[in-house]
Short mmCIF file of C-alpha atoms in Angstrom, two decimals:
data_model
loop_
_atom_site.label_atom_id
_atom_site.label_comp_id
_atom_site.label_asym_id
_atom_site.label_seq_id
_atom_site.Cartn_x
_atom_site.Cartn_y
_atom_site.Cartn_z
CA MET A 30 -22.47 0.22 10.44
CA VAL A 31 -22.68 3.41 12.48
CA LEU A 32 -21.32 6.31 10.40
CA SER A 33 -19.62 9.43 11.71
CA PRO A 34 -21.59 12.73 11.61
CA GLY A 35 -19.41 13.93 8.73
CA ALA A 36 -20.09 10.80 6.70
CA ARG A 37 -23.84 11.07 7.33
CA ILE A 38 -23.86 14.71 6.19
CA GLU A 39 -21.85 13.85 3.09
CA ASP A 40 -24.20 10.99 2.18
CA ALA A 41 -27.31 13.13 2.74
CA ILE A 42 -26.01 15.86 0.42
CA ASN A 43 -25.10 13.29 -2.20
CA ARG A 44 -28.53 11.62 -2.11
CA ARG A 45 -30.18 14.96 -2.81
CA MET A 46 -27.80 15.91 -5.58
CA ILE A 47 -27.99 12.75 -7.71
CA PRO A 48 -31.71 13.06 -8.72
CA ARG A 49 -31.16 16.71 -9.67
CA LEU A 50 -28.13 15.83 -11.75
CA ARG A 51 -30.06 13.07 -13.51
CA GLU A 52 -32.76 15.58 -14.40
CA ALA A 53 -30.05 17.85 -15.79
CA GLY A 54 -28.86 15.06 -18.10
CA GLN A 55 -25.94 13.68 -16.12
CA VAL A 56 -25.39 9.92 -15.91
CA PRO A 57 -23.29 7.62 -13.70
CA THR A 58 -19.88 6.96 -15.22
CA ILE A 59 -16.74 5.05 -14.26
CA ILE A 60 -13.36 6.72 -13.82
CA PRO A 61 -10.79 3.89 -14.04
CA PHE A 62 -7.52 4.10 -12.13
CA THR A 63 -4.36 2.08 -12.76
CA GLY A 64 -4.25 -1.21 -10.87
CA TYR A 65 -1.67 -3.92 -10.38
CA GLY A 66 -1.24 -7.57 -9.61
CA SER A 67 0.67 -10.80 -10.06
CA SER A 68 -0.13 -14.25 -11.41
CA ARG A 69 -2.08 -14.82 -8.17
CA PHE A 70 -4.24 -11.69 -7.96
CA VAL A 71 -5.13 -8.35 -9.53
CA ARG A 72 -6.20 -5.22 -7.64
CA VAL A 73 -8.77 -3.18 -9.60
CA LEU A 74 -9.26 0.51 -8.77
CA ALA A 75 -11.91 2.97 -10.03
CA ARG A 76 -14.56 5.46 -8.93
CA THR A 77 -18.19 5.96 -9.97
CA VAL A 78 -19.32 9.57 -10.36
CA MET A 79 -22.03 11.61 -12.07
CA HIS A 80 -20.92 12.99 -15.43
CA ASP A 81 -22.29 15.32 -18.10
CA PRO A 82 -21.71 13.42 -21.37
CA THR A 83 -21.87 16.65 -23.40
CA LYS A 84 -18.70 18.03 -21.81
CA GLU A 85 -15.15 16.99 -22.57
CA ALA A 86 -12.96 15.88 -19.68
CA THR A 87 -10.16 18.21 -20.73
CA ASP A 88 -9.73 21.57 -22.44
CA ARG A 89 -7.84 21.80 -25.73
CA THR A 90 -6.61 24.65 -27.82
CA ARG A 91 -7.59 24.99 -31.47
CA GLU A 92 -4.32 23.28 -32.39
CA GLY A 93 -5.34 20.28 -30.27
CA ARG A 94 -2.59 20.70 -27.65
CA LEU A 95 -3.64 19.45 -24.24
CA GLU A 96 -3.99 22.22 -21.68
CA GLY A 97 -4.04 21.66 -17.94
CA GLN A 98 -7.49 22.24 -16.57
CA ARG A 99 -8.02 24.10 -13.36
CA GLY A 100 -7.61 21.79 -10.40
CA TRP A 101 -11.01 22.56 -8.87
CA ARG A 102 -12.72 20.78 -11.75
CA SER A 103 -11.26 17.52 -10.45
CA PHE A 104 -13.32 17.98 -7.28
CA ALA A 105 -16.52 19.34 -8.83
CA GLY A 106 -18.24 15.97 -9.13
CA THR A 107 -20.81 13.94 -7.26
CA TYR A 108 -19.88 10.35 -6.48
CA VAL A 109 -22.31 7.48 -6.90
CA GLY A 110 -22.22 5.17 -3.91
CA MET A 111 -23.29 1.52 -3.93
CA LEU A 112 -23.53 1.37 -7.74
CA PRO A 113 -23.62 -2.26 -8.98
CA VAL A 114 -20.77 -3.07 -11.37
CA GLU A 115 -19.45 -6.13 -13.18
CA ILE A 116 -15.68 -6.57 -13.47
CA THR A 117 -13.99 -8.91 -15.94
CA ALA A 118 -10.30 -9.69 -15.45
CA GLY A 119 -8.96 -12.33 -17.84
CA GLY A 120 -11.23 -15.33 -17.51
CA VAL A 121 -12.96 -14.22 -14.30
CA THR A 122 -16.06 -12.04 -13.97
CA ILE A 123 -17.40 -10.83 -10.63
CA GLN A 124 -20.28 -8.66 -9.49
CA THR A 125 -19.72 -6.03 -6.82
CA LYS A 126 -20.69 -2.47 -5.85
CA SER A 127 -18.83 0.79 -5.39
CA ASP A 128 -18.51 1.74 -1.73
CA ARG A 129 -20.42 4.57 -0.03
CA SER A 130 -17.96 7.11 -1.49
CA GLY A 131 -18.13 5.67 -5.00
CA TYR A 132 -14.79 3.86 -4.89
CA ILE A 133 -14.10 0.45 -6.37
CA ASP A 134 -11.13 -1.32 -4.79
CA VAL A 135 -11.39 -5.09 -5.27
CA VAL A 136 -8.99 -8.01 -5.55
CA ILE A 137 -9.68 -10.75 -8.11
CA ARG A 138 -7.82 -14.04 -7.90
CA LYS A 139 -7.08 -16.78 -10.47
CA HIS A 140 -7.56 -14.26 -13.28
CA GLY A 141 -5.23 -15.84 -15.84
CA LEU A 142 -3.78 -12.54 -17.08
CA GLU A 143 -0.28 -12.64 -18.57
CA PRO A 144 2.56 -10.51 -17.09
CA GLY A 145 2.75 -6.98 -18.45
CA TRP A 146 0.22 -4.22 -19.01
CA GLN A 147 -3.32 -5.55 -19.41
CA ASP A 148 -6.86 -4.14 -19.33
CA VAL A 149 -9.68 -5.05 -16.96
CA THR A 150 -13.26 -4.27 -18.04
CA ILE A 151 -15.67 -2.56 -15.61
CA ARG A 152 -19.36 -2.38 -16.55
CA ALA A 153 -21.86 -0.38 -14.53
CA ILE A 154 -25.56 -1.18 -14.25
CA SER A 155 -26.13 2.22 -15.87
CA GLY A 156 -24.55 0.89 -19.06
CA ASP A 157 -21.21 2.70 -18.82
CA VAL A 158 -18.12 0.63 -19.64
CA ALA A 159 -14.50 1.46 -18.81
CA GLU A 160 -11.16 -0.26 -19.34
CA ALA A 161 -8.90 -0.09 -16.29
CA PRO A 162 -5.18 -0.64 -16.98
CA VAL A 163 -3.37 -3.05 -14.66
CA ASN A 164 0.32 -3.93 -14.41
CA ILE A 165 0.74 -7.67 -13.84
CA LEU A 166 4.22 -8.21 -12.41
CA ALA A 167 6.27 -11.16 -13.60
CA PRO A 168 7.32 -13.74 -10.98
CA ASP A 169 11.03 -12.91 -11.46
CA VAL A 170 10.73 -9.18 -10.65
CA LYS A 171 13.21 -8.44 -7.87
CA TYR A 172 12.95 -4.68 -7.35
CA GLY A 173 10.18 -2.10 -7.19
CA LEU A 174 10.00 1.65 -6.62
CA ILE A 175 7.57 3.47 -4.31
CA SER A 176 7.52 7.22 -4.87
CA ASP A 177 5.90 10.11 -3.06
CA ILE A 178 4.37 12.72 -5.42
CA ASP A 179 4.19 16.21 -3.90
CA ASP A 180 7.62 17.91 -3.74
CA THR A 181 9.20 14.62 -4.84
CA VAL A 182 8.20 14.34 -8.50
CA MET A 183 6.49 17.73 -8.82
CA VAL A 184 6.60 21.00 -6.91
CA THR A 185 3.26 21.85 -5.29
CA TYR A 186 4.07 22.81 -1.67
CA LEU A 187 0.97 20.79 -0.86
CA PRO A 188 1.37 20.35 2.94
CA ARG A 189 0.75 24.03 3.67
CA ALA A 190 -3.02 24.61 3.72
CA PHE A 191 -3.17 27.83 1.72
CA ILE A 192 -0.75 26.66 -0.95
CA ALA A 193 -2.54 23.33 -1.12
CA ALA A 194 -5.85 25.04 -1.80
CA TRP A 195 -4.27 27.31 -4.42
CA ASN A 196 -2.60 24.43 -6.27
CA THR A 197 -5.60 22.15 -6.06
CA PHE A 198 -8.54 24.40 -6.72
CA VAL A 199 -7.25 27.45 -8.60
CA LYS A 200 -3.91 27.09 -10.32
CA HIS A 201 -3.77 25.51 -13.78
CA THR A 202 -2.36 22.00 -13.50
CA ALA A 203 -0.11 22.61 -16.52
CA THR A 204 1.89 25.17 -14.50
CA ARG A 205 3.04 22.66 -11.90
CA GLN A 206 6.75 22.02 -12.23
CA PRO A 207 8.53 18.65 -12.32
CA VAL A 208 11.41 18.17 -9.92
CA GLN A 209 14.63 18.30 -11.90
CA GLY A 210 16.11 14.93 -12.75
CA MET A 211 13.53 12.73 -11.01
CA ALA A 212 12.03 11.30 -14.21
CA GLU A 213 15.54 10.53 -15.46
CA LEU A 214 16.37 8.87 -12.12
CA TYR A 215 13.31 6.61 -12.32
CA ARG A 216 14.06 5.63 -15.93
CA GLU A 217 17.70 4.90 -15.00
CA LEU A 218 16.53 2.60 -12.20
CA GLN A 219 14.19 0.81 -14.61
CA ASP A 220 17.07 0.38 -17.06
CA ARG A 221 19.13 -1.19 -14.28
CA HIS A 222 16.26 -3.44 -13.20
CA PRO A 223 14.11 -4.42 -16.21
CA GLY A 224 10.47 -4.90 -15.32
CA MET A 225 10.76 -2.81 -12.14
CA PRO A 226 7.29 -1.40 -11.32
CA VAL A 227 6.75 2.16 -10.07
CA PHE A 228 4.03 2.92 -7.51
CA TYR A 229 3.11 6.51 -6.68
CA LEU A 230 2.06 6.79 -3.03
CA SER A 231 0.48 10.03 -1.86
CA THR A 232 -1.80 11.51 0.77
CA GLY A 233 -3.51 13.46 -2.02
CA ALA A 234 -7.08 12.80 -3.09
CA TRP A 235 -8.18 10.23 -5.68
CA ASN A 236 -10.04 13.03 -7.48
CA VAL A 237 -6.82 14.40 -8.94
CA VAL A 238 -5.52 11.11 -10.38
CA PRO A 239 -6.51 11.92 -13.99
CA THR A 240 -4.73 15.28 -13.72
CA LEU A 241 -1.63 13.73 -12.11
CA THR A 242 -1.54 11.02 -14.77
CA ARG A 243 -1.41 13.63 -17.52
CA PHE A 244 1.34 15.49 -15.64
CA LEU A 245 3.49 12.38 -15.18
CA GLN A 246 3.08 11.31 -18.80
CA ALA A 247 3.87 14.82 -20.10
CA ASN A 248 7.09 14.87 -18.05
CA LYS A 249 8.13 11.34 -19.06
CA TYR A 250 7.72 9.64 -15.68
CA PRO A 251 7.12 5.88 -15.82
CA ASP A 252 3.51 4.71 -15.75
CA GLY A 253 2.33 3.14 -12.52
CA PRO A 254 -0.54 2.83 -10.07
CA MET A 255 -1.32 5.82 -7.85
CA LEU A 256 -2.25 4.86 -4.32
CA MET A 257 -4.13 7.89 -3.06
CA THR A 258 -6.61 8.59 -0.27
CA ASP A 259 -9.98 10.33 0.09
CA TRP A 260 -10.26 13.82 1.55
CA GLY A 261 -13.88 13.31 2.59
CA PRO A 262 -15.10 12.17 6.03
CA THR A 263 -14.40 8.59 7.03
CA ASN A 264 -16.88 6.14 8.49
CA THR A 265 -15.57 6.97 11.95
CA GLY A 266 -14.47 10.60 11.85
CA TRP A 267 -13.90 13.86 10.01
CA PHE A 268 -10.26 13.42 8.99
CA ARG A 269 -7.93 10.74 7.64
CA SER A 270 -4.35 10.01 8.67
CA GLY A 271 -2.00 10.54 5.76
CA GLN A 272 0.87 8.89 7.61
CA GLU A 273 -1.19 5.80 8.36
CA HIS A 274 -2.30 5.65 4.72
CA LYS A 275 1.34 5.47 3.60
CA ARG A 276 2.26 2.90 6.26
CA THR A 277 -0.68 0.69 5.29
CA GLN A 278 0.01 0.80 1.55
CA MET A 279 3.74 0.09 1.93
CA ARG A 280 3.07 -2.87 4.21
CA ARG A 281 0.39 -4.14 1.85
CA LEU A 282 2.81 -4.12 -1.09
CA ALA A 283 5.41 -5.92 1.02
CA ILE A 284 2.86 -8.64 1.80
CA GLU A 285 1.53 -8.88 -1.77
CA PHE A 286 5.03 -9.10 -3.28
CA PRO A 287 7.20 -10.80 -0.62
CA LYS A 288 10.15 -11.35 -3.00
CA ILE A 289 10.45 -7.72 -4.12
CA LYS A 290 12.88 -5.29 -2.49
CA TRP A 291 11.63 -1.70 -2.63
CA ILE A 292 13.41 1.57 -3.38
CA LEU A 293 11.56 4.22 -1.36
CA VAL A 294 11.69 7.77 -2.77
CA GLY A 295 10.39 10.88 -0.99
CA ASP A 296 11.34 14.32 0.30
CA ASP A 297 12.33 15.83 3.63
CA GLY A 298 9.49 18.37 3.80
CA GLN A 299 7.14 16.25 5.88
CA HIS A 300 7.16 12.65 7.12
CA ASP A 301 8.79 10.56 4.37
CA PRO A 302 12.21 10.09 6.07
CA MET A 303 10.56 8.94 9.28
CA LEU A 304 8.08 6.60 7.56
CA TYR A 305 10.68 5.09 5.24
CA ARG A 306 13.22 4.51 8.02
CA GLU A 307 10.45 2.95 10.07
CA MET A 308 9.66 0.58 7.20
CA ALA A 309 13.35 -0.27 6.73
CA ARG A 310 13.90 -0.98 10.44
CA GLU A 311 10.79 -3.14 10.76
CA HIS A 312 11.16 -4.94 7.40
CA PRO A 313 14.77 -4.59 6.17
CA GLU A 314 14.32 -7.61 3.91
CA HIS A 315 11.80 -5.60 1.86
CA VAL A 316 13.75 -2.32 1.47
CA ARG A 317 16.65 -1.93 -1.01
CA ALA A 318 17.34 1.78 -0.47
CA ILE A 319 15.83 5.09 0.67
CA LEU A 320 16.25 8.14 -1.59
CA ILE A 321 15.28 11.53 -0.16
CA ARG A 322 14.99 14.76 -2.14
CA GLN A 323 16.14 17.68 0.01
CA LEU A 324 13.88 20.74 -0.20
CA ASN A 325 15.49 24.15 -0.46
CA PRO A 326 14.87 26.67 2.41
CA THR A 327 11.93 28.32 0.63
CA GLU A 328 10.26 24.96 0.00
CA GLN A 329 10.88 23.92 3.61
CA PHE A 330 9.20 27.09 4.86
CA LEU A 331 6.19 26.64 2.60
CA ALA A 332 5.95 22.97 3.58
CA HIS A 333 5.79 23.37 7.36
CA GLY A 334 6.51 26.97 8.37
CA THR A 335 10.24 26.78 9.18
CA PHE A 336 13.41 26.99 7.08
CA ASP A 337 14.81 23.79 8.59
CA GLU A 338 14.09 20.17 7.84
CA LEU A 339 11.08 18.95 9.84
CA TYR A 340 12.14 17.45 13.16
CA HIS A 341 10.57 14.14 14.13
CA PRO A 342 11.00 13.41 17.85
CA ASP A 343 9.86 9.83 17.29
CA THR A 344 12.59 9.10 14.73
CA PRO A 345 15.04 6.66 16.35
CA VAL A 346 18.70 7.57 16.76
CA GLU A 347 20.68 6.10 13.88
CA ASP A 348 22.29 2.81 14.83
CA GLU A 349 23.27 -0.53 13.33
CA LEU A 350 19.66 -1.27 12.36
CA ASP A 351 19.88 1.49 9.73
CA ARG A 352 23.17 0.41 8.17
CA PRO A 353 21.94 -2.43 5.91
CA VAL A 354 19.68 0.00 3.99
CA PRO A 355 21.38 2.85 2.06
CA PHE A 356 19.91 6.28 2.93
CA LEU A 357 20.77 8.81 0.21
CA GLU A 358 19.91 12.52 0.18
CA ALA A 359 20.28 15.18 -2.53
CA PRO A 360 18.38 18.25 -3.79
CA ASP A 361 17.29 16.73 -7.13
CA GLY A 362 17.13 13.55 -9.16
CA PHE A 363 20.41 14.11 -11.00
CA GLU A 364 22.40 14.34 -7.76
CA LEU A 365 20.58 11.34 -6.30
CA MET A 366 21.47 9.41 -9.46
CA ALA A 367 25.13 10.30 -8.98
CA LYS A 368 25.02 8.87 -5.45
CA LEU A 369 23.54 5.53 -6.50
CA PRO A 370 25.82 2.55 -5.92
CA GLU A 371 27.16 0.74 -8.95
CA ARG A 372 24.97 -1.85 -10.57
#
């Protein structure tokens, strides 16, 4: 494989850093992410990085209360590419390797795991062992929820470069604010549809998943896999397409769970309305409804530099193709809940 210049530079820096970190006492470790599956398959997600075993992953006060660590710590790590690992899911064990950026993203079939929350064991050749949670969906699940993160479940103003850097690298993660009523909306939808899974789909980096997980749990959002992307160079270029990442993951879920109809939740600060309408027009059989949180004028300005909702010239004019899928808009989760159709 011919790598892009950015990927070659990234790999060269990493190769030099790992021996130095080993000398300093760091060891390869596994950061497990939440996966998902069905009776036919399970998708296992994790990353292998260098870690100082003498340091705690989080900061705590003397009373033991969890404090949000500064976001830059989530990025201050060196990944371990091509690390051999052994993964055991139910009655199946496979051998594989992390990819060149340290990610593990594998599908295991005929695993034998029962529906519900289960654990998959990942063992590295270095001796580190991690348990990765996976949500195995029951065959009778009819509805699922796909949610954006930034400005949908929490306020970060992430699309604007300066604010993104401030929130990610400087600002304490505990100061990020949940969007009013969104957690209650998601729990209401799960009450209406028992067993409904929640997937969090974002263009943010995998590095911040542990921080986001703590945020979602602290604010009583449902547990669920986070389908993120990598901010580093790709094999073919310097930058990744966030829009294409979301398209790919939504279509993948539609293929993996052909009987599930999805509720798509996002905000109007960037591309969610366009992407969700595109999904509904192309695959109306897979979309139950689209719920859009409307940003206020200040949030709109911080998101893309204007006080108006972002205009998408490629968004088709509304016609009969849009009518089968409800498209609901409101400024917060409580008002979206009020607009939901009856059970």
